[in-house]
Amino acid sequence: MTIGAALTQAREALGLTVQDVSLRTKIRGDYLRALENDAWEALPERTFTRAYLQRYAQELGLDPEPLLSRLDQALPPDPAAVRGDVAGRSELKRGETRRSEAGRRLEQGLASTQTRPARAVPAPSPARTFPLVPLLLGLLLLGGGAAYWAVTRQENGAAPAQQKTVQPPTAPVTGGTDPASTEPAPSAAESVNLSVSSVPTGARVYLDNRDLGVTPLQSFPVNPREKAELRVELAGYRPFRTGLKLVQGRNMRVTLNRNAAGSIVDVNAARARAAAQAARAKAAAAKQKAETQAQATRANLPASAPPGKPDRAAGQSGAGEGTTTPGTAKPGAGPATTPPAVKTPVSVTFTGESWTRVTDAAGRVLYQGTPPAGSRKGFPAGVTIRAGNGGAVQVSVNGQPAKAMGQNGQVVLKSY
């Protein structure tokens, strides 16, 4: 089984997608797919590739050592780097050998000087005697120890030091394949969440050439920026590209078309606008209702009309109570006389509140409303009265005793 097949099988066994692993490990999704496809040419240099593979295997619960061994076979180290390392060690050993030869020659010269006759070498005074040989031996030992320490450190300590320098970047790469362009991992306060959906779904999302995954993309953490480029692509559809300001979380919905340009909608902004419109519509409806109630209240007339004037609640000329004013005469009549007051044939008394509608024989509305309790109204004969509370409406016809139209709370329709 290849490296990519082992990684793919382990990821699918855990029920994870490449996007899920990318969010956990902070490794670009295209790098993870390249590892699963054994596409080494799509990955950065060998040092970073080993670090990505080790981190991916650990996230999936796999032992990274066998996979790293296979990677070393597929991507062997650079021979030039190996040759440079070996040459450096050889040069260090040659320097140590030269220092050892110089020390031996110095010792031989000192020994030959001591074998000369005593007359040829003046005896030094006790005050100027200096232990030269022990000093030289000490220097040689010190130089040899330093050289041995350097070689030992280079052989034994290079691997840990290199391991520290090849740790993969913890921040998502914003574009390209150069690992040096990676950013430090943003803290929770420095990152914003980007959600992208598309119609149709399954489109691939790129932010500044960085592959974020396929739609629907939910709350993907990205670094905030004033200007970013969002690109959404789907096979068979025209790619969509737009500028985006990412200083706070965004929720975008992109509609793709096959031939025409697509469109984008800020879902959060659209929801806010819809909520504002609904609030304005609700306020306008409440205002209209209040105005309608005020108009209905103003349309209701007082309990009785002033003496000598018709009752305007009847709504028709000549249909109200007291159609003739005492002391006046109709045109064409004889001398002015004072006839007795003419009473309307149908008199309605309201003992309580009841919605009432009064229509004439032609169906015209003479009155409609809820008069206050205790009010009285008069109408001509042949009217039809509809009352919402029959017990509160009493009707008298031609001066007969008034009778209630029905029971309390009963809706009644009668003609008089």
Short mmCIF file of C-alpha atoms in Angstrom, two decimals:
data_model
loop_
_atom_site.label_atom_id
_atom_site.label_comp_id
_atom_site.label_asym_id
_atom_site.label_seq_id
_atom_site.Cartn_x
_atom_site.Cartn_y
_atom_site.Cartn_z
CA MET A 1 0.00 0.00 0.00
CA THR A 2 1.37 3.41 -0.97
CA ILE A 3 1.67 6.37 1.37
CA GLY A 4 -1.32 8.12 -0.19
CA ALA A 5 -3.49 4.98 -0.05
CA ALA A 6 -2.69 4.49 3.65
CA LEU A 7 -3.58 8.09 4.47
CA THR A 8 -6.80 8.00 2.44
CA GLN A 9 -7.93 4.73 4.01
CA ALA A 10 -7.26 6.01 7.55
CA ARG A 11 -9.06 9.30 6.92
CA GLU A 12 -12.14 7.66 5.42
CA ALA A 13 -12.25 5.14 8.27
CA LEU A 14 -12.53 8.07 10.70
CA GLY A 15 -15.31 9.65 8.61
CA LEU A 16 -13.31 12.83 7.99
CA THR A 17 -12.99 14.97 4.89
CA VAL A 18 -9.86 16.69 3.65
CA GLN A 19 -11.37 19.98 4.80
CA ASP A 20 -11.88 18.61 8.33
CA VAL A 21 -8.23 17.55 8.57
CA SER A 22 -7.11 20.90 7.11
CA LEU A 23 -8.99 22.75 9.86
CA ARG A 24 -7.42 20.59 12.55
CA THR A 25 -3.82 20.56 11.31
CA LYS A 26 -3.75 24.04 9.67
CA ILE A 27 -2.24 22.40 6.56
CA ARG A 28 -3.47 23.51 3.15
CA GLY A 29 -6.06 21.26 1.56
CA ASP A 30 -4.16 20.96 -1.74
CA TYR A 31 -1.08 19.75 0.17
CA LEU A 32 -3.15 17.06 1.92
CA ARG A 33 -4.64 15.92 -1.39
CA ALA A 34 -1.14 15.83 -2.91
CA LEU A 35 0.02 13.54 -0.06
CA GLU A 36 -2.97 11.23 -0.61
CA ASN A 37 -2.28 11.13 -4.38
CA ASP A 38 1.51 10.62 -3.95
CA ALA A 39 1.97 13.79 -6.03
CA TRP A 40 5.35 14.79 -4.64
CA GLU A 41 5.92 17.37 -7.37
CA ALA A 42 2.94 19.40 -6.03
CA LEU A 43 4.50 19.62 -2.53
CA PRO A 44 7.17 22.02 -1.23
CA GLU A 45 10.74 21.02 -0.49
CA ARG A 46 11.50 17.69 1.15
CA THR A 47 11.93 19.11 4.67
CA PHE A 48 8.41 20.55 4.76
CA THR A 49 6.94 17.51 3.03
CA ARG A 50 8.28 15.24 5.80
CA ALA A 51 6.84 17.57 8.46
CA TYR A 52 3.41 17.65 6.74
CA LEU A 53 3.37 13.85 6.40
CA GLN A 54 4.32 13.33 10.04
CA ARG A 55 1.62 15.71 11.28
CA TYR A 56 -1.03 14.23 8.96
CA ALA A 57 -0.24 10.67 10.11
CA GLN A 58 -0.37 11.65 13.80
CA GLU A 59 -3.76 13.38 13.29
CA LEU A 60 -5.12 10.14 11.74
CA GLY A 61 -3.67 7.96 14.53
CA LEU A 62 -1.03 6.31 12.30
CA ASP A 63 2.61 5.55 13.13
CA PRO A 64 4.53 8.14 11.07
CA GLU A 65 7.88 6.25 11.04
CA PRO A 66 7.01 3.66 8.33
CA LEU A 67 5.48 6.39 6.18
CA LEU A 68 8.54 8.62 6.61
CA SER A 69 10.79 5.69 5.62
CA ARG A 70 8.78 5.22 2.42
CA LEU A 71 8.99 8.96 1.78
CA ASP A 72 12.80 8.84 2.15
CA GLN A 73 12.86 6.14 -0.52
CA ALA A 74 10.60 8.17 -2.83
CA LEU A 75 12.38 11.48 -2.05
CA PRO A 76 16.01 10.73 -1.09
CA PRO A 77 18.07 13.56 0.46
CA ASP A 78 19.87 15.98 -1.85
CA PRO A 79 23.33 14.47 -2.66
CA ALA A 80 24.89 17.94 -2.77
CA ALA A 81 23.87 18.58 0.83
CA VAL A 82 25.27 15.21 1.90
CA ARG A 83 28.58 15.87 0.11
CA GLY A 84 28.86 19.28 1.77
CA ASP A 85 28.30 17.75 5.21
CA VAL A 86 30.96 15.07 4.64
CA ALA A 87 33.44 17.60 3.27
CA GLY A 88 33.00 19.78 6.35
CA ARG A 89 33.72 16.90 8.68
CA SER A 90 36.81 15.88 6.66
CA GLU A 91 38.15 19.43 6.77
CA LEU A 92 37.67 19.53 10.55
CA LYS A 93 39.57 16.25 10.98
CA ARG A 94 42.40 17.47 8.74
CA GLY A 95 42.73 20.61 10.86
CA GLU A 96 42.95 18.50 13.99
CA THR A 97 45.65 16.37 12.38
CA ARG A 98 47.66 19.46 11.39
CA ARG A 99 47.47 20.79 14.95
CA SER A 100 48.68 17.44 16.29
CA GLU A 101 51.66 17.41 13.87
CA ALA A 102 52.58 20.95 14.88
CA GLY A 103 52.50 19.94 18.52
CA ARG A 104 54.79 16.97 17.93
CA ARG A 105 57.24 19.12 16.01
CA LEU A 106 57.28 21.68 18.79
CA GLU A 107 57.99 18.98 21.35
CA GLN A 108 60.85 17.59 19.21
CA GLY A 109 62.36 21.07 18.91
CA LEU A 110 62.18 21.57 22.66
CA ALA A 111 63.82 18.20 23.28
CA SER A 112 66.72 18.96 20.91
CA THR A 113 67.23 22.31 22.58
CA GLN A 114 67.54 20.65 25.98
CA THR A 115 70.28 18.22 24.66
CA ARG A 116 72.66 21.04 23.71
CA PRO A 117 75.73 21.76 25.95
CA ALA A 118 75.09 23.85 29.02
CA ARG A 119 77.52 26.51 27.86
CA ALA A 120 75.44 27.20 24.74
CA VAL A 121 72.31 27.99 26.65
CA PRO A 122 72.57 30.59 29.35
CA ALA A 123 70.88 29.58 32.57
CA PRO A 124 67.78 31.67 33.16
CA SER A 125 67.46 33.57 36.32
CA PRO A 126 65.00 32.12 38.85
CA ALA A 127 62.77 35.14 38.51
CA ARG A 128 62.31 34.62 34.72
CA THR A 129 61.71 30.85 34.71
CA PHE A 130 58.40 30.01 32.79
CA PRO A 131 56.84 26.54 32.29
CA LEU A 132 56.56 26.69 28.47
CA VAL A 133 56.10 22.98 27.78
CA PRO A 134 53.09 22.48 30.12
CA LEU A 135 51.47 25.57 28.66
CA LEU A 136 51.82 24.32 25.10
CA LEU A 137 50.53 20.92 26.06
CA GLY A 138 47.53 22.55 27.75
CA LEU A 139 46.77 24.58 24.64
CA LEU A 140 46.97 21.50 22.45
CA LEU A 141 44.66 19.57 24.73
CA LEU A 142 42.21 22.48 24.80
CA GLY A 143 42.21 22.76 21.00
CA GLY A 144 41.73 19.03 20.58
CA GLY A 145 38.85 19.02 23.07
CA ALA A 146 37.15 21.88 21.28
CA ALA A 147 37.51 20.12 17.93
CA TYR A 148 36.16 16.86 19.37
CA TRP A 149 33.18 18.69 20.88
CA ALA A 150 32.40 20.39 17.57
CA VAL A 151 32.52 17.11 15.63
CA THR A 152 30.42 15.33 18.25
CA ARG A 153 27.82 18.10 18.28
CA GLN A 154 27.64 18.12 14.50
CA GLU A 155 27.14 14.35 14.39
CA ASN A 156 24.75 13.97 17.32
CA GLY A 157 23.05 17.31 17.67
CA ALA A 158 22.36 18.23 14.07
CA ALA A 159 19.27 16.06 13.78
CA PRO A 160 17.44 17.57 16.79
CA ALA A 161 18.35 21.06 15.67
CA GLN A 162 17.09 20.32 12.18
CA GLN A 163 13.93 18.83 13.62
CA LYS A 164 13.23 22.14 15.34
CA THR A 165 13.66 24.08 12.13
CA VAL A 166 11.41 21.89 9.99
CA GLN A 167 8.28 22.15 12.05
CA PRO A 168 5.41 22.89 9.65
CA PRO A 169 3.84 26.32 9.78
CA THR A 170 0.86 26.49 12.08
CA ALA A 171 -0.99 29.15 10.10
CA PRO A 172 -2.84 28.51 6.81
CA VAL A 173 -0.90 29.50 3.70
CA THR A 174 -2.53 32.37 1.87
CA GLY A 175 -1.35 31.48 -1.61
CA GLY A 176 1.32 29.85 -3.77
CA THR A 177 3.53 26.89 -2.85
CA ASP A 178 6.39 28.68 -1.10
CA PRO A 179 6.43 27.59 2.59
CA ALA A 180 8.25 30.79 3.49
CA SER A 181 5.07 32.72 2.76
CA THR A 182 3.18 31.11 5.63
CA GLU A 183 1.77 33.27 8.38
CA PRO A 184 1.76 32.67 12.14
CA ALA A 185 -1.34 31.02 13.46
CA PRO A 186 -3.93 33.71 14.30
CA SER A 187 -5.47 33.73 17.70
CA ALA A 188 -9.23 33.56 18.16
CA ALA A 189 -9.37 37.36 18.45
CA GLU A 190 -7.33 37.83 15.21
CA SER A 191 -9.33 35.46 12.96
CA VAL A 192 -12.76 35.83 11.39
CA ASN A 193 -15.12 33.13 10.14
CA LEU A 194 -16.04 32.87 6.47
CA SER A 195 -19.08 30.83 5.33
CA VAL A 196 -19.74 30.28 1.63
CA SER A 197 -22.66 28.46 0.02
CA SER A 198 -23.39 28.08 -3.69
CA VAL A 199 -26.21 27.29 -6.06
CA PRO A 200 -25.61 24.57 -7.16
CA THR A 201 -23.64 23.12 -4.26
CA GLY A 202 -20.29 21.35 -4.46
CA ALA A 203 -18.34 24.28 -5.93
CA ARG A 204 -14.70 24.77 -4.94
CA VAL A 205 -13.85 27.95 -2.98
CA TYR A 206 -10.56 29.86 -3.23
CA LEU A 207 -9.59 32.86 -1.10
CA ASP A 208 -6.55 34.72 -2.46
CA ASN A 209 -5.67 31.53 -4.43
CA ARG A 210 -5.91 29.42 -1.28
CA ASP A 211 -8.11 26.32 -1.59
CA LEU A 212 -10.63 26.38 1.29
CA GLY A 213 -12.68 23.36 0.17
CA VAL A 214 -16.09 22.83 -1.43
CA THR A 215 -19.47 24.37 -0.64
CA PRO A 216 -21.24 24.53 1.69
CA LEU A 217 -18.30 25.97 3.66
CA GLN A 218 -19.20 26.67 7.29
CA SER A 219 -17.26 29.08 9.58
CA PHE A 220 -13.79 28.66 8.04
CA PRO A 221 -11.27 30.69 10.12
CA VAL A 222 -9.21 33.14 8.04
CA ASN A 223 -7.01 36.11 8.77
CA PRO A 224 -8.88 39.46 8.60
CA ARG A 225 -7.95 41.75 5.75
CA GLU A 226 -9.28 44.86 4.08
CA LYS A 227 -9.24 43.41 0.57
CA ALA A 228 -9.41 39.78 -0.50
CA GLU A 229 -10.30 37.91 -3.69
CA LEU A 230 -13.01 35.24 -3.51
CA ARG A 231 -13.20 32.73 -6.37
CA VAL A 232 -15.85 30.01 -6.74
CA GLU A 233 -15.54 27.37 -9.47
CA LEU A 234 -17.65 24.39 -10.57
CA ALA A 235 -17.21 22.22 -13.65
CA GLY A 236 -19.65 23.19 -16.39
CA TYR A 237 -20.33 26.64 -14.90
CA ARG A 238 -18.73 30.00 -15.44
CA PRO A 239 -16.22 30.77 -12.65
CA PHE A 240 -17.22 33.56 -10.30
CA ARG A 241 -14.65 36.04 -8.97
CA THR A 242 -15.16 39.09 -6.75
CA GLY A 243 -13.42 41.31 -4.22
CA LEU A 244 -14.33 40.87 -0.57
CA LYS A 245 -13.70 42.86 2.62
CA LEU A 246 -12.93 40.57 5.56
CA VAL A 247 -12.79 42.63 8.71
CA GLN A 248 -15.60 40.65 10.37
CA GLY A 249 -17.37 37.33 9.86
CA ARG A 250 -19.12 36.99 6.47
CA ASN A 251 -21.77 34.59 5.18
CA MET A 252 -21.90 34.66 1.38
CA ARG A 253 -24.16 32.84 -1.10
CA VAL A 254 -22.97 32.58 -4.73
CA THR A 255 -25.23 31.70 -7.64
CA LEU A 256 -23.36 30.19 -10.61
CA ASN A 257 -24.58 30.26 -14.22
CA ARG A 258 -23.42 28.22 -17.18
CA ASN A 259 -23.09 31.07 -19.68
CA ALA A 260 -23.81 34.33 -17.86
CA ALA A 261 -21.93 35.88 -14.95
CA GLY A 262 -22.90 34.69 -11.49
CA SER A 263 -24.08 36.72 -8.53
CA ILE A 264 -23.29 36.94 -4.83
CA VAL A 265 -25.44 37.83 -1.83
CA ASP A 266 -24.40 38.62 1.73
CA VAL A 267 -26.81 36.37 3.63
CA ASN A 268 -26.44 38.20 6.93
CA ALA A 269 -26.99 41.62 5.32
CA ALA A 270 -30.01 40.30 3.39
CA ARG A 271 -31.52 38.93 6.58
CA ALA A 272 -30.95 42.24 8.34
CA ARG A 273 -32.63 44.13 5.50
CA ALA A 274 -35.59 41.72 5.50
CA ALA A 275 -35.99 42.11 9.26
CA ALA A 276 -35.88 45.90 8.94
CA GLN A 277 -38.49 45.84 6.17
CA ALA A 278 -40.74 43.56 8.23
CA ALA A 279 -40.43 45.91 11.21
CA ARG A 280 -41.32 48.92 9.04
CA ALA A 281 -44.29 47.08 7.55
CA LYS A 282 -45.51 46.12 11.01
CA ALA A 283 -45.22 49.71 12.24
CA ALA A 284 -47.10 50.99 9.16
CA ALA A 285 -49.88 48.42 9.69
CA ALA A 286 -50.21 49.43 13.34
CA LYS A 287 -50.37 53.10 12.34
CA GLN A 288 -53.02 52.39 9.69
CA LYS A 289 -55.08 50.42 12.20
CA ALA A 290 -54.94 53.27 14.70
CA GLU A 291 -56.02 55.77 12.05
CA THR A 292 -58.89 53.51 10.97
CA GLN A 293 -60.12 53.20 14.56
CA ALA A 294 -59.90 56.97 15.00
CA GLN A 295 -61.91 57.55 11.85
CA ALA A 296 -64.56 55.05 12.98
CA THR A 297 -64.80 56.82 16.33
CA ARG A 298 -65.21 60.21 14.68
CA ALA A 299 -67.89 58.77 12.36
CA ASN A 300 -70.13 57.90 15.33
CA LEU A 301 -72.60 60.73 16.05
CA PRO A 302 -73.84 61.87 19.50
CA ALA A 303 -76.77 60.10 21.16
CA SER A 304 -79.35 62.67 19.89
CA ALA A 305 -79.35 65.35 17.24
CA PRO A 306 -79.85 69.05 18.16
CA PRO A 307 -83.45 70.25 18.08
CA GLY A 308 -84.68 71.35 14.66
CA LYS A 309 -81.88 69.49 12.71
CA PRO A 310 -82.06 66.08 11.07
CA ASP A 311 -80.16 63.15 12.56
CA ARG A 312 -77.06 62.85 10.30
CA ALA A 313 -76.46 59.32 11.57
CA ALA A 314 -79.19 58.22 9.25
CA GLY A 315 -76.84 59.01 6.39
CA GLN A 316 -79.63 60.07 3.99
CA SER A 317 -81.51 63.31 3.50
CA GLY A 318 -85.05 63.23 4.89
CA ALA A 319 -84.39 59.91 6.67
CA GLY A 320 -83.61 61.32 10.09
CA GLU A 321 -85.69 62.18 13.05
CA GLY A 322 -87.53 65.58 13.05
CA THR A 323 -87.43 66.43 9.35
CA THR A 324 -89.47 69.65 9.83
CA THR A 325 -88.45 72.53 12.03
CA PRO A 326 -91.30 74.08 14.06
CA GLY A 327 -92.28 77.59 12.93
CA THR A 328 -91.20 77.09 9.28
CA ALA A 329 -93.28 76.34 6.26
CA LYS A 330 -92.46 74.42 3.12
CA PRO A 331 -92.22 76.39 -0.13
CA GLY A 332 -95.57 76.88 -1.79
CA ALA A 333 -97.54 76.28 1.36
CA GLY A 334 -100.02 78.72 2.82
CA PRO A 335 -99.41 81.02 5.75
CA ALA A 336 -96.83 79.83 8.16
CA THR A 337 -98.30 77.62 10.81
CA THR A 338 -96.80 75.59 13.64
CA PRO A 339 -97.72 71.97 13.00
CA PRO A 340 -97.02 69.34 15.61
CA ALA A 341 -93.70 67.61 15.45
CA VAL A 342 -93.70 64.62 13.11
CA LYS A 343 -92.18 61.51 14.66
CA THR A 344 -90.31 58.91 12.59
CA PRO A 345 -92.10 55.59 12.26
CA VAL A 346 -89.18 53.50 13.56
CA SER A 347 -87.46 54.59 16.78
CA VAL A 348 -84.41 52.64 18.02
CA THR A 349 -83.14 52.93 21.60
CA PHE A 350 -79.74 51.46 22.63
CA THR A 351 -79.68 50.25 26.23
CA GLY A 352 -76.18 48.87 25.87
CA GLU A 353 -73.35 48.61 23.38
CA SER A 354 -74.20 46.78 20.17
CA TRP A 355 -72.82 46.98 16.68
CA THR A 356 -75.74 47.96 14.45
CA ARG A 357 -76.35 48.39 10.73
CA VAL A 358 -79.55 49.96 9.31
CA THR A 359 -80.41 49.73 5.56
CA ASP A 360 -83.44 50.95 3.62
CA ALA A 361 -85.57 49.00 1.14
CA ALA A 362 -83.06 49.70 -1.66
CA GLY A 363 -80.17 48.30 0.36
CA ARG A 364 -78.55 51.66 1.06
CA VAL A 365 -76.84 51.95 4.45
CA LEU A 366 -78.58 54.54 6.63
CA TYR A 367 -76.44 53.92 9.71
CA GLN A 368 -73.60 51.68 10.77
CA GLY A 369 -71.64 51.75 14.01
CA THR A 370 -71.67 51.13 17.77
CA PRO A 371 -73.54 53.97 19.47
CA PRO A 372 -73.08 54.59 23.18
CA ALA A 373 -75.59 53.19 25.66
CA GLY A 374 -78.63 55.42 26.16
CA SER A 375 -78.63 56.90 22.66
CA ARG A 376 -81.71 56.94 20.44
CA LYS A 377 -82.14 57.11 16.65
CA GLY A 378 -85.10 57.34 14.28
CA PHE A 379 -85.57 55.87 10.80
CA PRO A 380 -88.34 55.67 8.13
CA ALA A 381 -90.53 52.62 7.69
CA GLY A 382 -89.26 49.70 5.66
CA VAL A 383 -85.78 49.54 7.17
CA THR A 384 -83.80 46.40 8.01
CA ILE A 385 -81.82 46.38 11.25
CA ARG A 386 -78.93 44.01 11.98
CA ALA A 387 -77.72 44.03 15.62
CA GLY A 388 -74.80 42.21 17.13
CA ASN A 389 -76.35 42.29 20.62
CA GLY A 390 -80.12 41.93 20.25
CA GLY A 391 -80.82 42.37 23.95
CA ALA A 392 -79.32 45.91 23.94
CA VAL A 393 -81.39 47.23 20.98
CA GLN A 394 -85.06 48.13 21.53
CA VAL A 395 -87.29 49.12 18.58
CA SER A 396 -90.57 51.06 18.66
CA VAL A 397 -92.79 51.22 15.52
CA ASN A 398 -95.37 54.01 15.15
CA GLY A 399 -95.30 54.92 18.84
CA GLN A 400 -95.89 51.35 20.09
CA PRO A 401 -94.01 50.18 23.20
CA ALA A 402 -90.38 49.40 22.45
CA LYS A 403 -89.35 45.76 22.35
CA ALA A 404 -85.89 44.22 22.42
CA MET A 405 -84.78 42.68 19.13
CA GLY A 406 -83.46 39.52 20.81
CA GLN A 407 -81.41 38.07 23.65
CA ASN A 408 -78.22 39.49 25.07
CA GLY A 409 -75.30 38.56 22.84
CA GLN A 410 -77.58 37.31 20.07
CA VAL A 411 -77.04 38.46 16.48
CA VAL A 412 -80.43 39.49 15.09
CA LEU A 413 -81.60 40.63 11.65
CA LYS A 414 -85.16 42.10 11.40
CA SER A 415 -87.15 44.41 9.13
CA TYR A 416 -89.55 47.12 10.39
#
